[in-house]
PDB file of C-alpha atoms and ligand atoms in Angstrom:
ATOM      1  CA  MET A  23     146.137 182.734 166.542  1.00  0.00           C
ATOM      2  CA  ALA A  24     148.365 179.970 165.240  1.00  0.00           C
ATOM      3  CA  ILE A  25     151.550 180.523 163.256  1.00  0.00           C
ATOM      4  CA  GLU A  26     150.981 178.651 159.998  1.00  0.00           C
ATOM      5  CA  ARG A  27     152.822 178.010 156.774  1.00  0.00           C
ATOM      6  CA  THR A  28     151.291 178.089 153.327  1.00  0.00           C
ATOM      7  CA  LEU A  29     152.521 177.381 149.809  1.00  0.00           C
ATOM      8  CA  SER A  30     152.431 180.325 147.438  1.00  0.00           C
ATOM      9  CA  ILE A  31     153.127 180.202 143.694  1.00  0.00           C
ATOM     10  CA  LEU A  32     153.702 183.180 141.429  1.00  0.00           C
ATOM     11  CA  LYS A  33     152.393 181.803 138.152  1.00  0.00           C
ATOM     12  CA  PRO A  34     153.839 182.303 134.635  1.00  0.00           C
ATOM     13  CA  ASP A  35     151.692 185.369 133.895  1.00  0.00           C
ATOM     14  CA  ALA A  36     153.027 187.172 136.987  1.00  0.00           C
ATOM     15  CA  LEU A  37     156.582 186.786 135.684  1.00  0.00           C
ATOM     16  CA  GLN A  38     155.582 187.779 132.153  1.00  0.00           C
ATOM     17  CA  TRP A  39     153.896 190.983 133.426  1.00  0.00           C
ATOM     18  CA  ARG A  40     156.936 191.910 135.528  1.00  0.00           C
ATOM     19  CA  ALA A  41     154.593 191.853 138.518  1.00  0.00           C
ATOM     20  CA  VAL A  42     156.833 189.714 140.766  1.00  0.00           C
ATOM     21  CA  GLY A  43     158.194 192.587 142.866  1.00  0.00           C
ATOM     22  CA  LYS A  44     154.765 194.154 143.323  1.00  0.00           C
ATOM     23  CA  ILE A  45     153.191 190.855 144.352  1.00  0.00           C
ATOM     24  CA  LEU A  46     155.985 190.003 146.805  1.00  0.00           C
ATOM     25  CA  ALA A  47     155.661 193.489 148.337  1.00  0.00           C
ATOM     26  CA  ARG A  48     151.939 192.978 148.951  1.00  0.00           C
ATOM     27  CA  LEU A  49     152.516 189.618 150.619  1.00  0.00           C
ATOM     28  CA  GLU A  50     155.311 191.059 152.745  1.00  0.00           C
ATOM     29  CA  GLU A  51     153.184 194.041 153.770  1.00  0.00           C
ATOM     30  CA  ALA A  52     150.448 191.608 154.837  1.00  0.00           C
ATOM     31  CA  GLY A  53     152.870 190.052 157.334  1.00  0.00           C
ATOM     32  CA  LEU A  54     153.513 186.902 155.312  1.00  0.00           C
ATOM     33  CA  LYS A  55     157.176 186.056 155.797  1.00  0.00           C
ATOM     34  CA  PRO A  56     158.967 184.105 153.053  1.00  0.00           C
ATOM     35  CA  VAL A  57     160.874 181.200 154.613  1.00  0.00           C
ATOM     36  CA  ALA A  58     161.682 179.364 151.347  1.00  0.00           C
ATOM     37  CA  MET A  59     161.646 180.517 147.730  1.00  0.00           C
ATOM     38  CA  LYS A  60     162.783 179.228 144.329  1.00  0.00           C
ATOM     39  CA  MET A  61     162.210 179.772 140.622  1.00  0.00           C
ATOM     40  CA  LEU A  62     161.298 176.672 138.623  1.00  0.00           C
ATOM     41  CA  GLN A  63     160.230 175.689 135.157  1.00  0.00           C
ATOM     42  CA  LEU A  64     157.595 173.024 135.883  1.00  0.00           C
ATOM     43  CA  SER A  65     157.463 169.998 133.629  1.00  0.00           C
ATOM     44  CA  GLN A  66     154.061 168.816 132.463  1.00  0.00           C
ATOM     45  CA  LYS A  67     154.376 165.909 134.925  1.00  0.00           C
ATOM     46  CA  GLN A  68     155.187 168.215 137.854  1.00  0.00           C
ATOM     47  CA  ALA A  69     152.204 170.457 137.047  1.00  0.00           C
ATOM     48  CA  GLU A  70     149.907 167.421 136.701  1.00  0.00           C
ATOM     49  CA  GLY A  71     151.105 166.071 140.033  1.00  0.00           C
ATOM     50  CA  PHE A  72     150.652 169.370 141.820  1.00  0.00           C
ATOM     51  CA  TYR A  73     147.109 169.852 140.518  1.00  0.00           C
ATOM     52  CA  ALA A  74     146.140 166.144 140.693  1.00  0.00           C
ATOM     53  CA  VAL A  75     143.023 166.988 142.760  1.00  0.00           C
ATOM     54  CA  HIS A  76     141.677 168.830 139.712  1.00  0.00           C
ATOM     55  CA  ARG A  77     142.388 166.061 137.172  1.00  0.00           C
ATOM     56  CA  GLU A  78     138.688 165.425 136.462  1.00  0.00           C
ATOM     57  CA  ARG A  79     137.936 169.115 135.881  1.00  0.00           C
ATOM     58  CA  PRO A  80     137.344 170.334 132.335  1.00  0.00           C
ATOM     59  CA  PHE A  81     140.107 172.937 132.720  1.00  0.00           C
ATOM     60  CA  PHE A  82     142.776 170.465 133.928  1.00  0.00           C
ATOM     61  CA  LYS A  83     144.628 169.994 130.630  1.00  0.00           C
ATOM     62  CA  SER A  84     144.703 173.699 129.912  1.00  0.00           C
ATOM     63  CA  LEU A  85     145.780 174.475 133.499  1.00  0.00           C
ATOM     64  CA  VAL A  86     148.694 172.029 133.251  1.00  0.00           C
ATOM     65  CA  ALA A  87     149.755 173.484 129.886  1.00  0.00           C
ATOM     66  CA  TYR A  88     149.584 177.001 131.312  1.00  0.00           C
ATOM     67  CA  MET A  89     151.486 176.168 134.513  1.00  0.00           C
ATOM     68  CA  SER A  90     154.296 174.542 132.526  1.00  0.00           C
ATOM     69  CA  SER A  91     154.370 177.295 129.858  1.00  0.00           C
ATOM     70  CA  GLY A  92     156.977 179.421 131.642  1.00  0.00           C
ATOM     71  CA  PRO A  93     158.850 179.755 134.917  1.00  0.00           C
ATOM     72  CA  VAL A  94     157.077 180.088 138.249  1.00  0.00           C
ATOM     73  CA  ILE A  95     158.252 181.126 141.710  1.00  0.00           C
ATOM     74  CA  VAL A  96     157.307 178.757 144.506  1.00  0.00           C
ATOM     75  CA  GLN A  97     157.610 179.957 148.063  1.00  0.00           C
ATOM     76  CA  VAL A  98     156.618 179.105 151.604  1.00  0.00           C
ATOM     77  CA  LEU A  99     155.013 181.924 153.560  1.00  0.00           C
ATOM     78  CA  GLU A 100     154.815 181.919 157.339  1.00  0.00           C
ATOM     79  CA  GLY A 101     152.714 183.989 159.685  1.00  0.00           C
ATOM     80  CA  GLU A 102     149.660 184.164 161.902  1.00  0.00           C
ATOM     81  CA  ASN A 103     146.764 182.556 160.102  1.00  0.00           C
ATOM     82  CA  ALA A 104     148.950 182.436 156.970  1.00  0.00           C
ATOM     83  CA  VAL A 105     146.651 180.216 154.886  1.00  0.00           C
ATOM     84  CA  ALA A 106     143.586 182.467 155.195  1.00  0.00           C
ATOM     85  CA  LYS A 107     145.664 185.667 155.151  1.00  0.00           C
ATOM     86  CA  ASN A 108     147.329 184.697 151.880  1.00  0.00           C
ATOM     87  CA  ARG A 109     143.946 183.871 150.332  1.00  0.00           C
ATOM     88  CA  GLU A 110     142.573 187.220 151.460  1.00  0.00           C
ATOM     89  CA  VAL A 111     145.486 189.113 149.899  1.00  0.00           C
ATOM     90  CA  MET A 112     145.241 187.043 146.678  1.00  0.00           C
ATOM     91  CA  GLY A 113     141.486 187.604 146.207  1.00  0.00           C
ATOM     92  CA  ALA A 114     138.959 185.339 144.484  1.00  0.00           C
ATOM     93  CA  THR A 115     140.137 182.754 141.912  1.00  0.00           C
ATOM     94  CA  ASP A 116     138.367 184.650 139.132  1.00  0.00           C
ATOM     95  CA  PRO A 117     139.919 188.140 138.882  1.00  0.00           C
ATOM     96  CA  ALA A 118     136.565 189.470 137.678  1.00  0.00           C
ATOM     97  CA  LYS A 119     135.144 188.545 141.104  1.00  0.00           C
ATOM     98  CA  ALA A 120     138.181 189.511 143.180  1.00  0.00           C
ATOM     99  CA  ALA A 121     137.880 192.387 145.658  1.00  0.00           C
ATOM    100  CA  GLU A 122     139.495 195.750 144.920  1.00  0.00           C
ATOM    101  CA  GLY A 123     143.139 195.929 145.937  1.00  0.00           C
ATOM    102  CA  THR A 124     143.719 192.170 145.888  1.00  0.00           C
ATOM    103  CA  ILE A 125     146.584 190.660 143.875  1.00  0.00           C
ATOM    104  CA  ARG A 126     144.287 188.937 141.408  1.00  0.00           C
ATOM    105  CA  LYS A 127     142.179 192.057 140.903  1.00  0.00           C
ATOM    106  CA  LEU A 128     145.314 194.079 140.250  1.00  0.00           C
ATOM    107  CA  PHE A 129     147.383 191.663 138.175  1.00  0.00           C
ATOM    108  CA  ALA A 130     145.518 188.568 136.970  1.00  0.00           C
ATOM    109  CA  ARG A 131     144.575 188.154 133.333  1.00  0.00           C
ATOM    110  CA  SER A 132     141.920 185.412 133.599  1.00  0.00           C
ATOM    111  CA  ILE A 133     140.483 182.726 135.875  1.00  0.00           C
ATOM    112  CA  GLU A 134     143.280 180.436 134.668  1.00  0.00           C
ATOM    113  CA  ALA A 135     146.169 182.894 134.365  1.00  0.00           C
ATOM    114  CA  ASN A 136     145.371 184.279 137.796  1.00  0.00           C
ATOM    115  CA  SER A 137     148.901 185.283 138.869  1.00  0.00           C
ATOM    116  CA  VAL A 138     149.094 183.408 142.168  1.00  0.00           C
ATOM    117  CA  HIS A 139     148.242 180.161 143.911  1.00  0.00           C
ATOM    118  CA  GLY A 140     147.774 179.721 147.651  1.00  0.00           C
ATOM    119  CA  SER A 141     147.017 176.599 149.681  1.00  0.00           C
ATOM    120  CA  ASP A 142     143.376 176.356 150.743  1.00  0.00           C
ATOM    121  CA  SER A 143     143.859 174.681 154.152  1.00  0.00           C
ATOM    122  CA  PRO A 144     146.696 174.070 156.624  1.00  0.00           C
ATOM    123  CA  GLU A 145     146.522 170.361 155.790  1.00  0.00           C
ATOM    124  CA  ASN A 146     146.836 170.945 152.027  1.00  0.00           C
ATOM    125  CA  ALA A 147     149.581 173.481 152.742  1.00  0.00           C
ATOM    126  CA  ARG A 148     151.676 170.746 154.360  1.00  0.00           C
ATOM    127  CA  THR A 149     151.220 168.477 151.321  1.00  0.00           C
ATOM    128  CA  GLU A 150     151.897 171.284 148.829  1.00  0.00           C
ATOM    129  CA  ILE A 151     154.992 172.532 150.691  1.00  0.00           C
ATOM    130  CA  ALA A 152     156.381 168.976 150.740  1.00  0.00           C
ATOM    131  CA  TYR A 153     155.741 168.733 146.978  1.00  0.00           C
ATOM    132  CA  PHE A 154     158.311 171.452 146.280  1.00  0.00           C
ATOM    133  CA  PHE A 155     160.533 171.747 149.344  1.00  0.00           C
ATOM    134  CA  ALA A 156     162.617 169.526 151.598  1.00  0.00           C
ATOM    135  CA  GLN A 157     162.286 170.400 155.292  1.00  0.00           C
ATOM    136  CA  THR A 158     165.963 171.513 155.223  1.00  0.00           C
ATOM    137  CA  GLU A 159     165.164 174.219 152.639  1.00  0.00           C
ATOM    138  CA  LEU A 160     162.941 176.128 155.086  1.00  0.00           C
ATOM    139  CA  VAL A 161     164.879 178.831 156.911  1.00  0.00           C
ATOM    140  CA  ALA A 162     164.399 180.786 160.134  1.00  0.00           C
ATOM    141  CA  TYR A 163     165.357 184.445 160.529  1.00  0.00           C
ATOM    142  CA  ASP A 164     164.297 187.619 162.289  1.00  0.00           C
ATOM    143  CA  TRP A 165     162.496 190.046 160.012  1.00  0.00           C
ATOM    144  CA  THR A 166     161.585 192.667 162.614  1.00  0.00           C
ATOM    145  CA  ALA A 167     164.808 194.701 162.365  1.00  0.00           C
ATOM    146  CA  LYS A 168     164.422 198.480 162.069  1.00  0.00           C
ATOM    147  CA  ARG A 169     166.497 200.374 159.564  1.00  0.00           C
TER     148      ARG A 169
HETATM  149  P1  CMP B 204     144.573 177.900 141.857  1.00  0.00           P
HETATM  150  O1  CMP B 204     144.190 178.659 143.071  1.00  0.00           O
HETATM  151  O2  CMP B 204     146.009 177.671 141.598  1.00  0.00           O
HETATM  152  O3  CMP B 204     143.825 176.474 141.882  1.00  0.00           O
HETATM  153  C1  CMP B 204     143.426 175.782 140.731  1.00  0.00           C
HETATM  154  C2  CMP B 204     143.635 176.579 139.491  1.00  0.00           C
HETATM  155  O4  CMP B 204     142.861 176.145 138.382  1.00  0.00           O
HETATM  156  C3  CMP B 204     143.148 178.013 139.714  1.00  0.00           C
HETATM  157  O5  CMP B 204     143.973 178.683 140.592  1.00  0.00           O
HETATM  158  C4  CMP B 204     143.131 178.515 138.298  1.00  0.00           C
HETATM  159  O6  CMP B 204     144.430 178.818 137.795  1.00  0.00           O
HETATM  160  C5  CMP B 204     142.577 177.290 137.592  1.00  0.00           C
HETATM  161  N1  CMP B 204     141.123 177.365 137.457  1.00  0.00           N
HETATM  162  C6  CMP B 204     140.201 177.299 138.396  1.00  0.00           C
HETATM  163  N2  CMP B 204     138.958 177.376 137.893  1.00  0.00           N
HETATM  164  C7  CMP B 204     139.120 177.478 136.579  1.00  0.00           C
HETATM  165  C8  CMP B 204     138.231 177.579 135.490  1.00  0.00           C
HETATM  166  N3  CMP B 204     136.898 177.590 135.675  1.00  0.00           N
HETATM  167  N4  CMP B 204     138.740 177.661 134.264  1.00  0.00           N
HETATM  168  C9  CMP B 204     140.088 177.622 134.078  1.00  0.00           C
HETATM  169  N5  CMP B 204     140.987 177.523 135.075  1.00  0.00           N
HETATM  170  C10 CMP B 204     140.508 177.459 136.312  1.00  0.00           C
END
C-alpha cells in the first residue's frame, strides 16, 4: 500500500471542548504520523478559499462563519493509505451517522461543528496541504523508537 499524506484540521469545537489531546492520540494510534502542524485563526477569506468547492451549498456561509469563529489546528498526516485511514478514524460527516468509536461519534456536536476535517482523495490532499503549508514546513523523523 502507498504511503500517502492527507490534510487534517481540528476544528474550533474540538479546541473548545478540550478534545485536542484525545483526537491527536486517536490519530497517532491509527498510525497517522504528524509531519507538519500549526494553530491558526482562519480569516473569513481563508475559510472561504479552503471550502471554495462548497460555495454553492446552502451551508457555505454558516460553515465559513463557524470555521473562522475560533482557532483551528491544521496538520499533515502521513502513513499507509493515510487519506482513507484518516476518514475511517474520523467517521461520517454527520456525527449522528458516525460509527461507534470514531472521532466524530465521540466528540462532534453537529454536522457542521464536526470536530475534524480530512481530505477526501490523495489529489485533494495535495491541494489542501499546499493551501496551508510550504513544502519546507513538512518534516521527516523516525517515530518507531521504543521507550
Ligand atoms: P468537512 O469534512 O470539513 O467538509 C465540509 C464541511 O461542511 C463538513 O465537514 C461540515 O463541517 C460541513 N457540512 C457538511 N454538510 C453539512 C450540512 N448538511 N450542514 C452544515 N454543514 C455541513
